[in-house]
Amino acid sequence: MFSGVGGFDLSLNINGFKCVGYSEIDRYAEAIYKYNFGKEVRNFGDATKINPRELPDFDLLVGGVPCQSWSIAGKRKGFDDSRGIMWFEVFRILEVKKPKYVLLENVKNLLSHDNGKSFEKILECLCDIGYIVDFTILNSKYYGVPQNRQRIFILCIRKDYLDKSEII
C-alpha cells in the first residue's frame, strides 16, 4: 500500500517474492512503478476505494503510509490530516484479508507524535486486529544508501500463525 515507485517491491522481488498488486495514486510514481515492474501488476489505486474482498489473497502486506502528517518537516497534524488517517485504510484491509505478515514503514517522529499517543493507537489497532507487533528504528546510512534517514519499521505477525509456526 502507498507503493510510491516500489522500493519495498524491488527488495522483495530480488528475494523471490511475487507482488500481486499495489496501491498508488500519484501518476508519476505509478509510471515509474510500471516501468520498473511491468504493467501486468495491478494498481488497486486509491486506498480509500479498495474493496478488500476483491483483492487477491496474499501472505505479506507492505506499505509506507504517507508521512507528512507525522514528519517534523510537515505540519504534524497526525490523525487530523487526511494523509494521517490512511493508517485506518491499512487496518480496514488487514481486518478482511488477514495476511500472515505485515511490514510498515514511516518516519521516526511517528513514535513521539502527540507524546506517543498516535503510535500507541496504531499499535493498539494492529493488536486488536490479531497481530503480534514489534518495531525498530533503522538508519539508511548503515545499509549502503548515501542518506542519513531514520525510519521506523513495524513488523506484524498474525497471532494464530505464530502459534502454529516454528518461527520463534
Tab-separated table of C-alpha atoms in Angstrom:
chain	number	residue	atom	x	y	z
A	1	MET	CA	0.000	0.000	0.000
A	2	PHE	CA	1.127	3.568	-0.745
A	3	SER	CA	3.718	1.993	-3.012
A	4	GLY	CA	5.466	5.023	-4.380
A	5	VAL	CA	7.941	3.836	-7.006
A	6	GLY	CA	8.101	0.351	-5.441
A	7	GLY	CA	11.034	0.302	-3.029
A	8	PHE	CA	9.560	-2.476	-0.915
A	9	ASP	CA	8.592	-4.427	-4.023
A	10	LEU	CA	12.075	-4.192	-5.504
A	11	SER	CA	13.726	-5.691	-2.448
A	12	LEU	CA	11.053	-8.373	-2.148
A	13	ASN	CA	11.278	-9.324	-5.835
A	14	ILE	CA	15.058	-9.663	-5.559
A	15	ASN	CA	14.444	-12.120	-2.713
A	16	GLY	CA	11.958	-14.300	-4.595
A	17	PHE	CA	8.624	-12.791	-3.583
A	18	LYS	CA	5.915	-12.022	-6.134
A	19	CYS	CA	3.844	-8.846	-5.909
A	20	VAL	CA	0.132	-9.479	-6.514
A	21	GLY	CA	-0.860	-5.809	-6.598
A	22	TYR	CA	-0.136	-2.369	-5.267
A	23	SER	CA	-1.896	0.837	-4.268
A	24	GLU	CA	-0.657	4.197	-5.533
A	25	ILE	CA	-2.445	7.398	-6.587
A	26	ASP	CA	0.459	9.579	-7.728
A	27	ARG	CA	0.621	9.251	-11.524
A	28	TYR	CA	4.365	9.916	-11.688
A	29	ALA	CA	5.152	7.298	-9.048
A	30	GLU	CA	2.834	4.864	-10.835
A	31	ALA	CA	4.602	5.481	-14.174
A	32	ILE	CA	7.984	4.670	-12.597
A	33	TYR	CA	6.482	1.641	-10.853
A	34	LYS	CA	5.151	0.307	-14.168
A	35	TYR	CA	8.484	0.991	-15.860
A	36	ASN	CA	10.326	-0.956	-13.167
A	37	PHE	CA	7.886	-3.841	-12.681
A	38	GLY	CA	5.764	-4.040	-15.837
A	39	LYS	CA	2.134	-3.323	-16.474
A	40	GLU	CA	0.856	-6.773	-15.510
A	41	VAL	CA	0.895	-5.998	-11.766
A	42	ARG	CA	-2.411	-4.338	-10.939
A	43	ASN	CA	-2.631	-0.948	-9.284
A	44	PHE	CA	-5.649	-1.015	-6.989
A	45	GLY	CA	-5.418	2.770	-6.781
A	46	ASP	CA	-6.877	4.930	-4.042
A	47	ALA	CA	-6.667	3.046	-0.734
A	48	THR	CA	-9.983	4.542	0.409
A	49	LYS	CA	-11.757	2.916	-2.542
A	50	ILE	CA	-10.266	-0.566	-2.313
A	51	ASN	CA	-12.759	-3.339	-1.631
A	52	PRO	CA	-10.644	-5.835	0.352
A	53	ARG	CA	-12.862	-8.719	-0.782
A	54	GLU	CA	-11.795	-8.026	-4.372
A	55	LEU	CA	-8.089	-8.270	-3.556
A	56	PRO	CA	-6.217	-11.488	-4.306
A	57	ASP	CA	-5.003	-13.447	-1.307
A	58	PHE	CA	-1.515	-12.571	-0.098
A	59	ASP	CA	0.803	-13.525	2.759
A	60	LEU	CA	2.531	-10.179	3.277
A	61	LEU	CA	1.231	-6.625	3.178
A	62	VAL	CA	3.879	-3.914	2.941
A	63	GLY	CA	3.435	-0.191	2.922
A	64	GLY	CA	4.559	3.242	3.849
A	65	VAL	CA	1.591	5.332	4.965
A	66	PRO	CA	2.097	8.971	3.872
A	67	CYS	CA	4.458	10.534	6.384
A	68	GLN	CA	3.687	14.251	6.055
A	69	SER	CA	1.287	14.253	8.999
A	70	TRP	CA	3.932	12.731	11.305
A	71	SER	CA	7.156	14.239	9.993
A	72	ILE	CA	8.939	17.064	11.798
A	73	ALA	CA	9.202	18.627	8.324
A	74	GLY	CA	5.392	18.606	7.997
A	75	LYS	CA	2.537	20.200	9.896
A	76	ARG	CA	2.309	17.260	12.314
A	77	LYS	CA	-1.467	17.087	12.289
A	78	GLY	CA	-1.439	13.311	12.762
A	79	PHE	CA	-4.880	11.761	12.591
A	80	ASP	CA	-6.343	15.232	11.942
A	81	ASP	CA	-4.742	15.152	8.477
A	82	SER	CA	-6.347	13.211	5.604
A	83	ARG	CA	-2.994	11.523	4.985
A	84	GLY	CA	-2.656	10.576	8.652
A	85	ILE	CA	-5.883	8.607	8.671
A	86	MET	CA	-4.572	6.342	5.912
A	87	TRP	CA	-3.468	4.060	8.735
A	88	PHE	CA	-7.126	3.157	9.133
A	89	GLU	CA	-7.279	2.095	5.476
A	90	VAL	CA	-4.454	-0.332	6.184
A	91	PHE	CA	-6.338	-1.631	9.217
A	92	ARG	CA	-9.563	-1.966	7.176
A	93	ILE	CA	-7.813	-4.177	4.626
A	94	LEU	CA	-5.988	-6.189	7.294
A	95	GLU	CA	-9.254	-6.933	9.081
A	96	VAL	CA	-10.615	-8.640	5.964
A	97	LYS	CA	-7.524	-10.150	4.297
A	98	LYS	CA	-5.594	-11.116	7.444
A	99	PRO	CA	-2.207	-11.795	5.794
A	100	LYS	CA	0.317	-13.737	7.853
A	101	TYR	CA	2.762	-10.827	7.916
A	102	VAL	CA	2.690	-7.039	7.718
A	103	LEU	CA	5.670	-4.731	7.253
A	104	LEU	CA	5.049	-0.994	7.541
A	105	GLU	CA	7.422	1.950	7.395
A	106	ASN	CA	7.244	5.595	8.412
A	107	VAL	CA	9.267	8.493	9.794
A	108	LYS	CA	10.912	8.218	13.192
A	109	ASN	CA	8.778	11.077	14.578
A	110	LEU	CA	5.726	8.798	14.444
A	111	LEU	CA	6.960	7.373	17.756
A	112	SER	CA	6.814	10.690	19.589
A	113	HIS	CA	3.895	12.392	17.842
A	114	ASP	CA	1.325	13.611	20.373
A	115	ASN	CA	3.532	12.355	23.216
A	116	GLY	CA	3.417	8.828	21.797
A	117	LYS	CA	-0.389	8.607	21.756
A	118	SER	CA	-0.606	8.314	17.968
A	119	PHE	CA	1.823	5.407	17.830
A	120	GLU	CA	0.076	3.776	20.772
A	121	LYS	CA	-3.209	3.963	18.818
A	122	ILE	CA	-1.585	2.353	15.764
A	123	LEU	CA	-0.158	-0.484	17.879
A	124	GLU	CA	-3.496	-0.949	19.647
A	125	CYS	CA	-5.329	-1.245	16.315
A	126	LEU	CA	-2.842	-3.777	14.945
A	127	CYS	CA	-3.105	-5.868	18.114
A	128	ASP	CA	-6.912	-5.673	18.083
A	129	ILE	CA	-6.956	-6.994	14.503
A	130	GLY	CA	-4.954	-10.008	15.672
A	131	TYR	CA	-1.273	-9.252	15.202
A	132	ILE	CA	1.781	-9.503	17.387
A	133	VAL	CA	3.753	-6.330	16.734
A	134	ASP	CA	7.383	-5.333	17.013
A	135	PHE	CA	9.168	-2.270	15.699
A	136	THR	CA	12.601	-0.764	15.331
A	137	ILE	CA	14.301	2.352	14.013
A	138	LEU	CA	16.752	1.829	11.154
A	139	ASN	CA	19.003	4.412	9.534
A	140	SER	CA	19.584	4.078	5.792
A	141	LYS	CA	23.209	5.223	6.111
A	142	TYR	CA	24.080	1.825	7.607
A	143	TYR	CA	22.639	-0.074	4.614
A	144	GLY	CA	24.566	1.322	1.675
A	145	VAL	CA	22.303	4.298	0.991
A	146	PRO	CA	24.025	7.683	0.805
A	147	GLN	CA	21.469	9.303	3.113
A	148	ASN	CA	21.020	9.767	6.831
A	149	ARG	CA	17.330	8.798	7.057
A	150	GLN	CA	15.900	7.245	10.180
A	151	ARG	CA	12.706	5.286	9.695
A	152	ILE	CA	10.523	3.185	11.908
A	153	PHE	CA	9.781	-0.307	10.643
A	154	ILE	CA	6.801	-2.110	12.123
A	155	LEU	CA	6.675	-5.885	11.718
A	156	CYS	CA	3.482	-7.760	12.489
A	157	ILE	CA	2.827	-11.491	12.576
A	158	ARG	CA	-0.722	-12.789	12.766
A	159	LYS	CA	-1.201	-14.276	16.241
A	160	ASP	CA	-2.732	-17.558	15.128
A	161	TYR	CA	0.010	-18.079	12.549
A	162	LEU	CA	2.769	-17.504	15.076
A	163	ASP	CA	1.142	-20.013	17.408
A	164	LYS	CA	1.308	-22.681	14.651
A	165	SER	CA	4.688	-21.831	13.168
A	166	GLU	CA	8.184	-22.860	14.122
A	167	ILE	CA	9.379	-19.236	13.857
A	168	ILE	CA	10.022	-18.160	17.408
